[in-house]
Short mmCIF file of C-alpha atoms and ligand atoms in Angstrom, two decimals:
data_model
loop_
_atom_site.label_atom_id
_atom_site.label_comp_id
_atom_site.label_asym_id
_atom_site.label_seq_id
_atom_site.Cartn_x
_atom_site.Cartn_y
_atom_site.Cartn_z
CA UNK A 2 78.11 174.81 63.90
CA UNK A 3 77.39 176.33 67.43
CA UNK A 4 73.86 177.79 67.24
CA UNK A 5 73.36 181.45 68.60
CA UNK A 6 70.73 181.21 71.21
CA UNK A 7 70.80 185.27 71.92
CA UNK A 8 69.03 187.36 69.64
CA UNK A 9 70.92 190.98 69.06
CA UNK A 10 68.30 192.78 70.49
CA UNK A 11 69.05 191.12 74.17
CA UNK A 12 73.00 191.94 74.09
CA UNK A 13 74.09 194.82 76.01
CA UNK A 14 75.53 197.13 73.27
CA UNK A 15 72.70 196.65 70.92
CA UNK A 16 70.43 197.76 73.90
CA UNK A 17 72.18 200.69 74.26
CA UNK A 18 71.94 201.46 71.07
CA UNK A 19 68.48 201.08 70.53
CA UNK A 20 68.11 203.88 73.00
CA UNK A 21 67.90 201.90 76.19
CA UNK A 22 69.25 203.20 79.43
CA UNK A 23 71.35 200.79 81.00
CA UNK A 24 72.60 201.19 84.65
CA UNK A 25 75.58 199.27 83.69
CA UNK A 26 76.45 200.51 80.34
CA UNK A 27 78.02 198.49 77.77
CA UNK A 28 81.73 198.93 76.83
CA UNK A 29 84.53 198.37 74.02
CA UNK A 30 87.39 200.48 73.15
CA UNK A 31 88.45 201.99 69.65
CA UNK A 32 91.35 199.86 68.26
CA UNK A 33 91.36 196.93 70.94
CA UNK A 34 92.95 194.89 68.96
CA UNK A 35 96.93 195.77 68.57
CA UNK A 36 100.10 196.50 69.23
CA UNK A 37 99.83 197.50 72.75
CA UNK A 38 99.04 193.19 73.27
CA UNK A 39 101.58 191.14 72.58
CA UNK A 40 99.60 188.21 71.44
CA UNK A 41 98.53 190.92 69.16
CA UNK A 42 102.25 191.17 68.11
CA UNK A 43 103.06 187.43 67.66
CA UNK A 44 100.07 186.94 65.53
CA UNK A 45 101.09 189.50 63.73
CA UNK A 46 104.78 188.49 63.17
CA UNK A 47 103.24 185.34 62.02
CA UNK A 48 100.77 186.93 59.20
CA UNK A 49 103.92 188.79 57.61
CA UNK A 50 102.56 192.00 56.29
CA UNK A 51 99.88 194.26 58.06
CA UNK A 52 97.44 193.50 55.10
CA UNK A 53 97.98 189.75 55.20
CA UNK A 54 96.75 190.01 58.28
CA UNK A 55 93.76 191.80 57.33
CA UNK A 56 92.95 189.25 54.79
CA UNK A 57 93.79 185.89 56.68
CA UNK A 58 90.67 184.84 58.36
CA UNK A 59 91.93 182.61 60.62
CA UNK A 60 94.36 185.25 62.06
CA UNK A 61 92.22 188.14 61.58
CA UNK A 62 89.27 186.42 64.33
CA UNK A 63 92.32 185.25 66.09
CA UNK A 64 93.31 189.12 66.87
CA UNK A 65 89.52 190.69 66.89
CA UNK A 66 89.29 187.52 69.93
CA UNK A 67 92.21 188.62 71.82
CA UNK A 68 91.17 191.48 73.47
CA UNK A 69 87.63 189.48 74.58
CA UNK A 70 89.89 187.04 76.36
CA UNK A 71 91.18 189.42 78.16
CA UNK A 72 88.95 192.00 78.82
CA UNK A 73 85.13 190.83 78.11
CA UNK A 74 83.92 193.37 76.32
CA UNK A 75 80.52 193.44 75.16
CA UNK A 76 81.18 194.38 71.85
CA UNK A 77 84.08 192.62 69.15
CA UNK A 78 85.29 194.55 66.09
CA UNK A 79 85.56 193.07 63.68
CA UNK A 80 89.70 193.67 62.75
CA UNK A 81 90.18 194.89 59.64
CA UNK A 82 91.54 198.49 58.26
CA UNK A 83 89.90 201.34 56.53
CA UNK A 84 91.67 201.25 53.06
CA UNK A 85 91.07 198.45 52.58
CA UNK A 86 88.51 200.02 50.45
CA UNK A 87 90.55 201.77 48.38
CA UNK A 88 92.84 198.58 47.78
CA UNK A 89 89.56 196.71 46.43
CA UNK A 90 88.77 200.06 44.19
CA UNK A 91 92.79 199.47 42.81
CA UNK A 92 94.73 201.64 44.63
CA UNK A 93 98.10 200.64 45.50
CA UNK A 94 98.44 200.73 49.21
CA UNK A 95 101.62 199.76 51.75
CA UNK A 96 102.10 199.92 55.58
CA UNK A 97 105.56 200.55 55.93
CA UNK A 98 106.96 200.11 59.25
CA UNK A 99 106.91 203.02 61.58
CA UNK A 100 105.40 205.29 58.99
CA UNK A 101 101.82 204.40 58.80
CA UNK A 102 99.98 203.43 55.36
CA UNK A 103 101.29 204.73 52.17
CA UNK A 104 99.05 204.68 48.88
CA UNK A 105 99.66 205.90 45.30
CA UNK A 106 97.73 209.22 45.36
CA UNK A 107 95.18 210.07 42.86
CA UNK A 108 95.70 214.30 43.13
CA UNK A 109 92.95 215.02 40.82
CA UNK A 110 90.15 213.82 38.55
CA UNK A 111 92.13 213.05 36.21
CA UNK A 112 93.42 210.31 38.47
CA UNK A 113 89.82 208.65 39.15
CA UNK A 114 90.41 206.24 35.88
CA UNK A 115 92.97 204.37 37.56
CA UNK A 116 90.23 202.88 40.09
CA UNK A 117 87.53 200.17 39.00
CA UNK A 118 84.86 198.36 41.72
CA UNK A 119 84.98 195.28 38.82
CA UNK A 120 86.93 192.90 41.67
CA UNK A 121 85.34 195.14 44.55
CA UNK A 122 84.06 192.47 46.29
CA UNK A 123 86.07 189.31 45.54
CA UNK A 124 89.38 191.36 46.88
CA UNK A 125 87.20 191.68 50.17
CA UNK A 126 86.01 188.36 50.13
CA UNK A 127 88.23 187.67 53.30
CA UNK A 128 87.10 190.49 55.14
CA UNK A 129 83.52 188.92 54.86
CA UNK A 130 84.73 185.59 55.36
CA UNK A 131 86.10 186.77 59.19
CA UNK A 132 83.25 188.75 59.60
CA UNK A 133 81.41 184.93 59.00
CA UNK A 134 83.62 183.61 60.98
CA UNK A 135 83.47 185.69 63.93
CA UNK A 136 79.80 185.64 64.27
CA UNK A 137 79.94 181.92 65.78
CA UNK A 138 82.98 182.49 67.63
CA UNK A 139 82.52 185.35 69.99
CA UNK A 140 80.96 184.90 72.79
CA UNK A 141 77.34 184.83 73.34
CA UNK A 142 76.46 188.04 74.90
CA UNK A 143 79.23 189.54 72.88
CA UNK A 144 78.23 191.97 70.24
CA UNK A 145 80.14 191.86 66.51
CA UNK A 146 80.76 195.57 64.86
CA UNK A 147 81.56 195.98 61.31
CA UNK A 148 83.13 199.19 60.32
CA UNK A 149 84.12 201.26 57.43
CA UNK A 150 85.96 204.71 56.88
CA UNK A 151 83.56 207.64 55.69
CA UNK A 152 83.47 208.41 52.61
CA UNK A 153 85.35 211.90 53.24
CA UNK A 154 87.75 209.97 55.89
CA UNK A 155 88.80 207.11 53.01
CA UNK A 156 88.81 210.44 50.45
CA UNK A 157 91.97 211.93 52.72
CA UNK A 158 94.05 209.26 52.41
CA UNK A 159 93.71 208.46 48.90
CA UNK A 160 94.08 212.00 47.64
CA UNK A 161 97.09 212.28 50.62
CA UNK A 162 98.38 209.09 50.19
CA UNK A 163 98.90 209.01 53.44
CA UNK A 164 98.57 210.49 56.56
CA UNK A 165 98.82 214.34 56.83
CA UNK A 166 99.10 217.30 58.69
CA UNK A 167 97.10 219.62 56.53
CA UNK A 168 94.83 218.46 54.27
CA UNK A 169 95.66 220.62 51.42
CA UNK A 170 95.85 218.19 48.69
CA UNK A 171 92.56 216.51 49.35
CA UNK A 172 91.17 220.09 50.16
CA UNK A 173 92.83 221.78 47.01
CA UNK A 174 91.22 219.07 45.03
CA UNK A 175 87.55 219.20 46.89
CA UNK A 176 87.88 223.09 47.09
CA UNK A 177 89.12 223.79 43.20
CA UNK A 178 86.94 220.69 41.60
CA UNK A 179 83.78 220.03 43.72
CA UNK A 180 82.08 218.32 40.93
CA UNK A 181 85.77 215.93 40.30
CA UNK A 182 86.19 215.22 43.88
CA UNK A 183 81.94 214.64 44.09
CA UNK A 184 82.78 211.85 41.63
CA UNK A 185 85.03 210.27 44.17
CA UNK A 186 82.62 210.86 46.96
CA UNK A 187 79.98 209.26 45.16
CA UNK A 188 82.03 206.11 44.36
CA UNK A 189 83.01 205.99 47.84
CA UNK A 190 79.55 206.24 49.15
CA UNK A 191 78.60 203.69 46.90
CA UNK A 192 80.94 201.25 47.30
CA UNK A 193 81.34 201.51 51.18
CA UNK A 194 77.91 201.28 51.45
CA UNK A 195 77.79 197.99 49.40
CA UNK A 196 81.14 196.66 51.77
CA UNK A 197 78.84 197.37 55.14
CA UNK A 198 75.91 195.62 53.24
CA UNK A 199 77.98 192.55 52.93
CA UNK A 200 79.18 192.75 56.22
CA UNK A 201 75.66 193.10 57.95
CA UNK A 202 74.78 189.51 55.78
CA UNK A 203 77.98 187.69 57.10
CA UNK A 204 76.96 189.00 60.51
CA UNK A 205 77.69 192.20 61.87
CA UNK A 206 75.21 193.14 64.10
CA UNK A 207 76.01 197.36 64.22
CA UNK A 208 78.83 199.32 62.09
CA UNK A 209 80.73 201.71 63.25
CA UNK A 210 81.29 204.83 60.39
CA UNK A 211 85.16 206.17 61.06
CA UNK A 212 85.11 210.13 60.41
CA UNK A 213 88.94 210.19 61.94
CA UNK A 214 89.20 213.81 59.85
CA UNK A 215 85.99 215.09 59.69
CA UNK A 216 86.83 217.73 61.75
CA UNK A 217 89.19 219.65 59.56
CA UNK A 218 86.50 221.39 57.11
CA UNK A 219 85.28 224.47 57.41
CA UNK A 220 81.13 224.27 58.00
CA UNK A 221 79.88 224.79 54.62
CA UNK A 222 82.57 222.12 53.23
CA UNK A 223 81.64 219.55 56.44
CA UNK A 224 77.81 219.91 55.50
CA UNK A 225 78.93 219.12 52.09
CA UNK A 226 81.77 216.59 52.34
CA UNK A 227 80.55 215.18 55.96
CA UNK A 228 77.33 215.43 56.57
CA UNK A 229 75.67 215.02 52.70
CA UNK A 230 77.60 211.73 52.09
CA UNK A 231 77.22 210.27 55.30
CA UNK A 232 73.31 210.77 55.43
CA UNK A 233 73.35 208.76 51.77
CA UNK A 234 75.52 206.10 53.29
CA UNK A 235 73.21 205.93 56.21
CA UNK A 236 70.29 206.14 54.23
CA UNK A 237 71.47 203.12 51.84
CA UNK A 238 72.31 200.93 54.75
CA UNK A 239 68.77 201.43 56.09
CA UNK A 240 67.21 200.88 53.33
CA UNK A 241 69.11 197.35 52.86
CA UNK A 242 68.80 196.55 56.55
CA UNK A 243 66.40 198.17 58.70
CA UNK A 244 67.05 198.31 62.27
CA UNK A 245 70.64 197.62 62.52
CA UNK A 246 72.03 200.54 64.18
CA UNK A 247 74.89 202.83 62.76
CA UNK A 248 77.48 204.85 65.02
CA UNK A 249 78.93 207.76 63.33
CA UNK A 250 82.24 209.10 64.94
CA UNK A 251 83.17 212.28 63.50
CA UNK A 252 85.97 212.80 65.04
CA UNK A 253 87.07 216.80 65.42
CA UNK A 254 83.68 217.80 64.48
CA UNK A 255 83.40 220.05 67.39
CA UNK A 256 80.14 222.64 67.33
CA UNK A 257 78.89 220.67 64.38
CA UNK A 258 78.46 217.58 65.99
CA UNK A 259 75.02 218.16 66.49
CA UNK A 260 74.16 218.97 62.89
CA UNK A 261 75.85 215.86 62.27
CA UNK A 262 73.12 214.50 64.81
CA UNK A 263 70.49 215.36 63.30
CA UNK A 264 70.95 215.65 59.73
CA UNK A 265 72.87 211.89 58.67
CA UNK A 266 70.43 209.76 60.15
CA UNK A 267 73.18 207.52 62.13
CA UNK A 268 71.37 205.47 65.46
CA UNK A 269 74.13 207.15 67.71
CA UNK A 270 77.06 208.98 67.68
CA UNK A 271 80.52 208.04 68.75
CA UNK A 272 82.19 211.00 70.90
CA UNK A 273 86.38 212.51 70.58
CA UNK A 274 87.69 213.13 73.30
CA UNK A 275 87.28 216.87 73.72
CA UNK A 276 83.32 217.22 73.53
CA UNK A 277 82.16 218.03 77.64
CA UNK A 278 80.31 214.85 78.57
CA UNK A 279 77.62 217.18 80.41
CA UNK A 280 77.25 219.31 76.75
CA UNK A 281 76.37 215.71 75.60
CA UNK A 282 73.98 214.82 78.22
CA UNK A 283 71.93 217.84 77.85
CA UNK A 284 72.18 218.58 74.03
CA UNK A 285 72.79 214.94 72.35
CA UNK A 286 71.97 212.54 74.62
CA UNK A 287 68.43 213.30 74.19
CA UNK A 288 68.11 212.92 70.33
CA UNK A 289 70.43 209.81 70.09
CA UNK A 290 72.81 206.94 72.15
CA UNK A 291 75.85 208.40 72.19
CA UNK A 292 79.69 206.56 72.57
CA UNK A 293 82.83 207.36 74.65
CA UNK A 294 84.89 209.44 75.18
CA UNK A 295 87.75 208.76 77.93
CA UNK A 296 91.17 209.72 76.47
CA UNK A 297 93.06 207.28 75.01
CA UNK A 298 96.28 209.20 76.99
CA UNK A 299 94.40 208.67 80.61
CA UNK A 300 94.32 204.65 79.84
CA UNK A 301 98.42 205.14 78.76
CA UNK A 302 98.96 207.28 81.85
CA UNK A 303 96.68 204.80 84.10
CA UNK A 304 96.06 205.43 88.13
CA UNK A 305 93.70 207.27 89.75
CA UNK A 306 93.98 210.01 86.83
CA UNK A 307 92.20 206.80 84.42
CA UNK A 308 90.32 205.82 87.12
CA UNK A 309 88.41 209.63 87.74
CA UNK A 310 88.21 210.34 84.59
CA UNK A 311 86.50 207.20 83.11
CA UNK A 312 84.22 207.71 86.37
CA UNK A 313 83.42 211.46 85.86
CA UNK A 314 82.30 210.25 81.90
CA UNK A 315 80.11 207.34 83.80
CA UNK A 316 78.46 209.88 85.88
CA UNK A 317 77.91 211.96 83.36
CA UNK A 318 76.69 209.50 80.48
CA UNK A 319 75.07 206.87 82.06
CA UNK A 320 71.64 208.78 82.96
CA UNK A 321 70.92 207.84 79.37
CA UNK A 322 71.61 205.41 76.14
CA UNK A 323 75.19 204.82 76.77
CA UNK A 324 77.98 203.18 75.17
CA UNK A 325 81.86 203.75 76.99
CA UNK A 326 84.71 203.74 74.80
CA UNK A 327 87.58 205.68 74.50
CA UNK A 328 87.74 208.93 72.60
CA UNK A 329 90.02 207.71 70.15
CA UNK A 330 92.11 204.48 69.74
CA UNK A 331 94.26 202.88 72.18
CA UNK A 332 97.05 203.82 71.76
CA UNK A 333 100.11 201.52 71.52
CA UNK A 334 102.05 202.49 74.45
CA UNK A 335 99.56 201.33 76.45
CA UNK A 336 100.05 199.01 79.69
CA UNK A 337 97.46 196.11 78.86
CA UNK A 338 97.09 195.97 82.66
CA UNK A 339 95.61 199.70 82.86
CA UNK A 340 93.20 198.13 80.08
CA UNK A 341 92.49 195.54 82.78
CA UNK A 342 91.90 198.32 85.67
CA UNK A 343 89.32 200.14 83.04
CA UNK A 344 87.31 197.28 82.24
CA UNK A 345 87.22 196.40 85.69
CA UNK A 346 85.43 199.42 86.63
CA UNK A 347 82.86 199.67 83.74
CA UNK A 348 82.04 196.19 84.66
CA UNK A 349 80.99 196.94 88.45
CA UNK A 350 79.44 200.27 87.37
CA UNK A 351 77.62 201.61 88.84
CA UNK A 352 78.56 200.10 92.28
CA UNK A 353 81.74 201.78 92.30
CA UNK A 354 80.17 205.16 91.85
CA UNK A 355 80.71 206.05 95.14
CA UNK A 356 84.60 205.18 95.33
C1 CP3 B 192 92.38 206.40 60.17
C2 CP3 B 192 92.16 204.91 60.37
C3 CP3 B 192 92.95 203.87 59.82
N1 CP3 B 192 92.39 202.68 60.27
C4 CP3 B 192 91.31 202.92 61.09
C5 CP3 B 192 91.13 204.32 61.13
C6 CP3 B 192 89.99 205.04 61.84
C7 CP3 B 192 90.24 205.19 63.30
C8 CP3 B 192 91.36 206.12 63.65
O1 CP3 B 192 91.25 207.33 63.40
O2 CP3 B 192 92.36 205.60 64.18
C9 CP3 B 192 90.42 201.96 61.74
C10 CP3 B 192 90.98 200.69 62.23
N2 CP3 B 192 92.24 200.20 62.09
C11 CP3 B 192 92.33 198.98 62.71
C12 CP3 B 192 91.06 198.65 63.23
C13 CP3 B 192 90.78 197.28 63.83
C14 CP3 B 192 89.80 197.04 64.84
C15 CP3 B 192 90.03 197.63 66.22
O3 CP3 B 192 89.63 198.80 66.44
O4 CP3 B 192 90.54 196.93 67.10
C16 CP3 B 192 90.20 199.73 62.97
C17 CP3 B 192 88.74 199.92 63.36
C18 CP3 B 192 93.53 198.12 62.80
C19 CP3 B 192 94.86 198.70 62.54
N3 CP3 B 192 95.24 199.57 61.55
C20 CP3 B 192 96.59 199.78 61.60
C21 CP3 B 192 97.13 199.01 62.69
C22 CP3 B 192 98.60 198.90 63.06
C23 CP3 B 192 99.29 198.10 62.01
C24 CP3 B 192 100.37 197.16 62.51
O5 CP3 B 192 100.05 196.16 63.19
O6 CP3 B 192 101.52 197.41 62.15
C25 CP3 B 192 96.05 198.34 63.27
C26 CP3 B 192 96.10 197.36 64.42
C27 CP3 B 192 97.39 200.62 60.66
C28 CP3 B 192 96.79 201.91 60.27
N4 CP3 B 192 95.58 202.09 59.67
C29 CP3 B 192 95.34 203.43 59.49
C30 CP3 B 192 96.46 204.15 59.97
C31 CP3 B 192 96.59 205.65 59.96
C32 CP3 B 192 97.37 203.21 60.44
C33 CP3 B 192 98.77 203.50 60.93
C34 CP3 B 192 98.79 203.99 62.31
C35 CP3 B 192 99.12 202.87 63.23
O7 CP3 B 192 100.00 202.08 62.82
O8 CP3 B 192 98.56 202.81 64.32
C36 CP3 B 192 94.11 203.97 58.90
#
């Protein structure tokens, strides 16, 4: 086995993290891996089903690897899904083509029996067996993520069973039972916080917490349903491994983002797409590294609109602990070459300030 000459601390991204101000910030993108590649696509046609994909090593670091070739970017993720959580808790869950993930919703308390964390781990054996995997194969300065869903995040979609537009079953159930949906909360925090732990020991060297709906409470219900869990998860995950950083995105979180700053704990916070990069600078920056935040749209539309935007972010991030990324995933209309273009000029940052 290769040995790993680089200690975390020296790579880019974990600099960054640890509050460092780098004058050529670090860089990875939300959802690099995907169906905008087409390697991404034959690798997938090859694995058969979304989830056999997600639990076939081989192909799994295969895909997490592809963007790197390509691109270089300083930190891998490891590829994987958020329910697959859920799946290892017994939930029935599909992707069906075109339509996103589908899983056998569990509407109310009542429907809490039909999960067990008995096989939590061995169903998730894979996913720590890539993670393994990974941590030899990416390249030296190259950073590996873990990641999870949050807790409230994971909650949506097994309460949904699916993607939604509203949120009123999973807020009908949090809203009419807080102390049934708390259960589910608390088994999430739990177990998620047990999935990061094994990632972390098969190498991860930073996880990534996915809030992707955290910003459709109301305040009182995001302190409760957000913020409370997360800090426990956080907490949990320091406690188990001290000093490896943890990037909350709350996505949507809007004017609570910075009670979300200061009250979970996480080492820095991953931005959407609509916070001002100068509100940021001034009012998060300080506290904590912070992560983003270019549209995902600008690097589908490419040009000179990607090119100013992603430079007006620079500008206005880079005076302090840094990470760019997009505000969101890539989306899958996306021209791999405008990828190219982007990574190009966060890689000669900050020399092409000027242009
Ligand atoms: C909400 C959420 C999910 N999954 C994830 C989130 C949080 C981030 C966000 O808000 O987007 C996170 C995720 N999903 C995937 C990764 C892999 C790593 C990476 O970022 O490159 C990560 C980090 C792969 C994936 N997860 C999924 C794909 C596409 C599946 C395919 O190949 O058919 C990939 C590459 C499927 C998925 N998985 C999920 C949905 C809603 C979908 C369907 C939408 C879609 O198809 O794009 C749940």
């Amino acid at each position: 086995m290769e040995v790993r000459t680089l200690e975390s601390s020296q790579k880019l991204f974990i600099r960054a993290l640890n509050g460092e101000t780098l004058a050529r910030p670090p860089f990875w993108l939300m959802r690099q891996a995907g169906r905008y590649l087409p390697e991404y696509r034959a690798t997938r046609a090859q694995a058969g089903s979304f989830l056999d994909l997600c639990f076939a090593p081989e192909l799994a670091v295969e895909v997490t690897l592809q963007p790197l070739r390509r691109y270089g970017m300083d930190a891998a993720i490891l590829f994987s899904d958020i329910l697959v959580v859920p799946h290892a808790l017994g939930q029935k869950l599909d992707y069906v083509e075109g339509e996103g993930p589908q899983l056998d919703p569990i509407r109310d308390a009542s429907g809490l029996g039909r999960l067990s964390d008995g096989d939590f781990h061995d169903r998730l054996a894979p996913v720590y067996e890539t993670v393994r995997r990974l941590s030899t194969a990416i390249p030296e300065t190259t950073a590996l993520i873990g990641f999870a869903g949050s807790p409230w995040t994971v909650a949506c979609y097994m309460v949904e069973g699916g993607g939604s537009k509203e949120y009123a079953h999973v807020k009908r159930f949090a809203y009419g039972d807080p102390q049934g949906f708390q259960a589910l909360i608390d088994l999430l925090v739990r177990t998620t916080a047990d999935y990061l732990s094994a990632q972390v020991r098969a190498g991860a060297e930073a996880v990534q917490v996915f809030d992707s709906w955290a910003g459709v409470l109301p305040a009182p219900e995001f302190r409760k349903w957000v913020i409370e869990p997360t800090r426990r998860l956080v907490e949990l995950l320091n406690a188990r491994h001290p000093g490896v950083p943890v990037i909350g995105f709350p996505r949507g979180a809007g004017a609570m983002y910075r009670e979300y700053a200061e009250k979970t704990g996480v080492t820095a916070l991953g931005l959407d797409t609509t916070v001002p990069p100068e509100w940021a600078a001034s009012e998060l920056q300080p506290k904590l590294p912070v992560q983003g935040n270019l549209d995902p749209i600008m690097v589908a539309a490419g040009g000179d609109a990607m090119r100013e935007a992603a430079a007006g972010i620079l500008r206005s991030l880079s005076g302090g602990p840094f990470v760019f990324n997009l505000g969101h995933g890539v989306v899958q209309t996306t021209p791999p070459e405008h990828v190219g273009q982007l990574a190009a000029l966060v890689k000669s940052w900050p020399d092409l300030s000027q242009g």
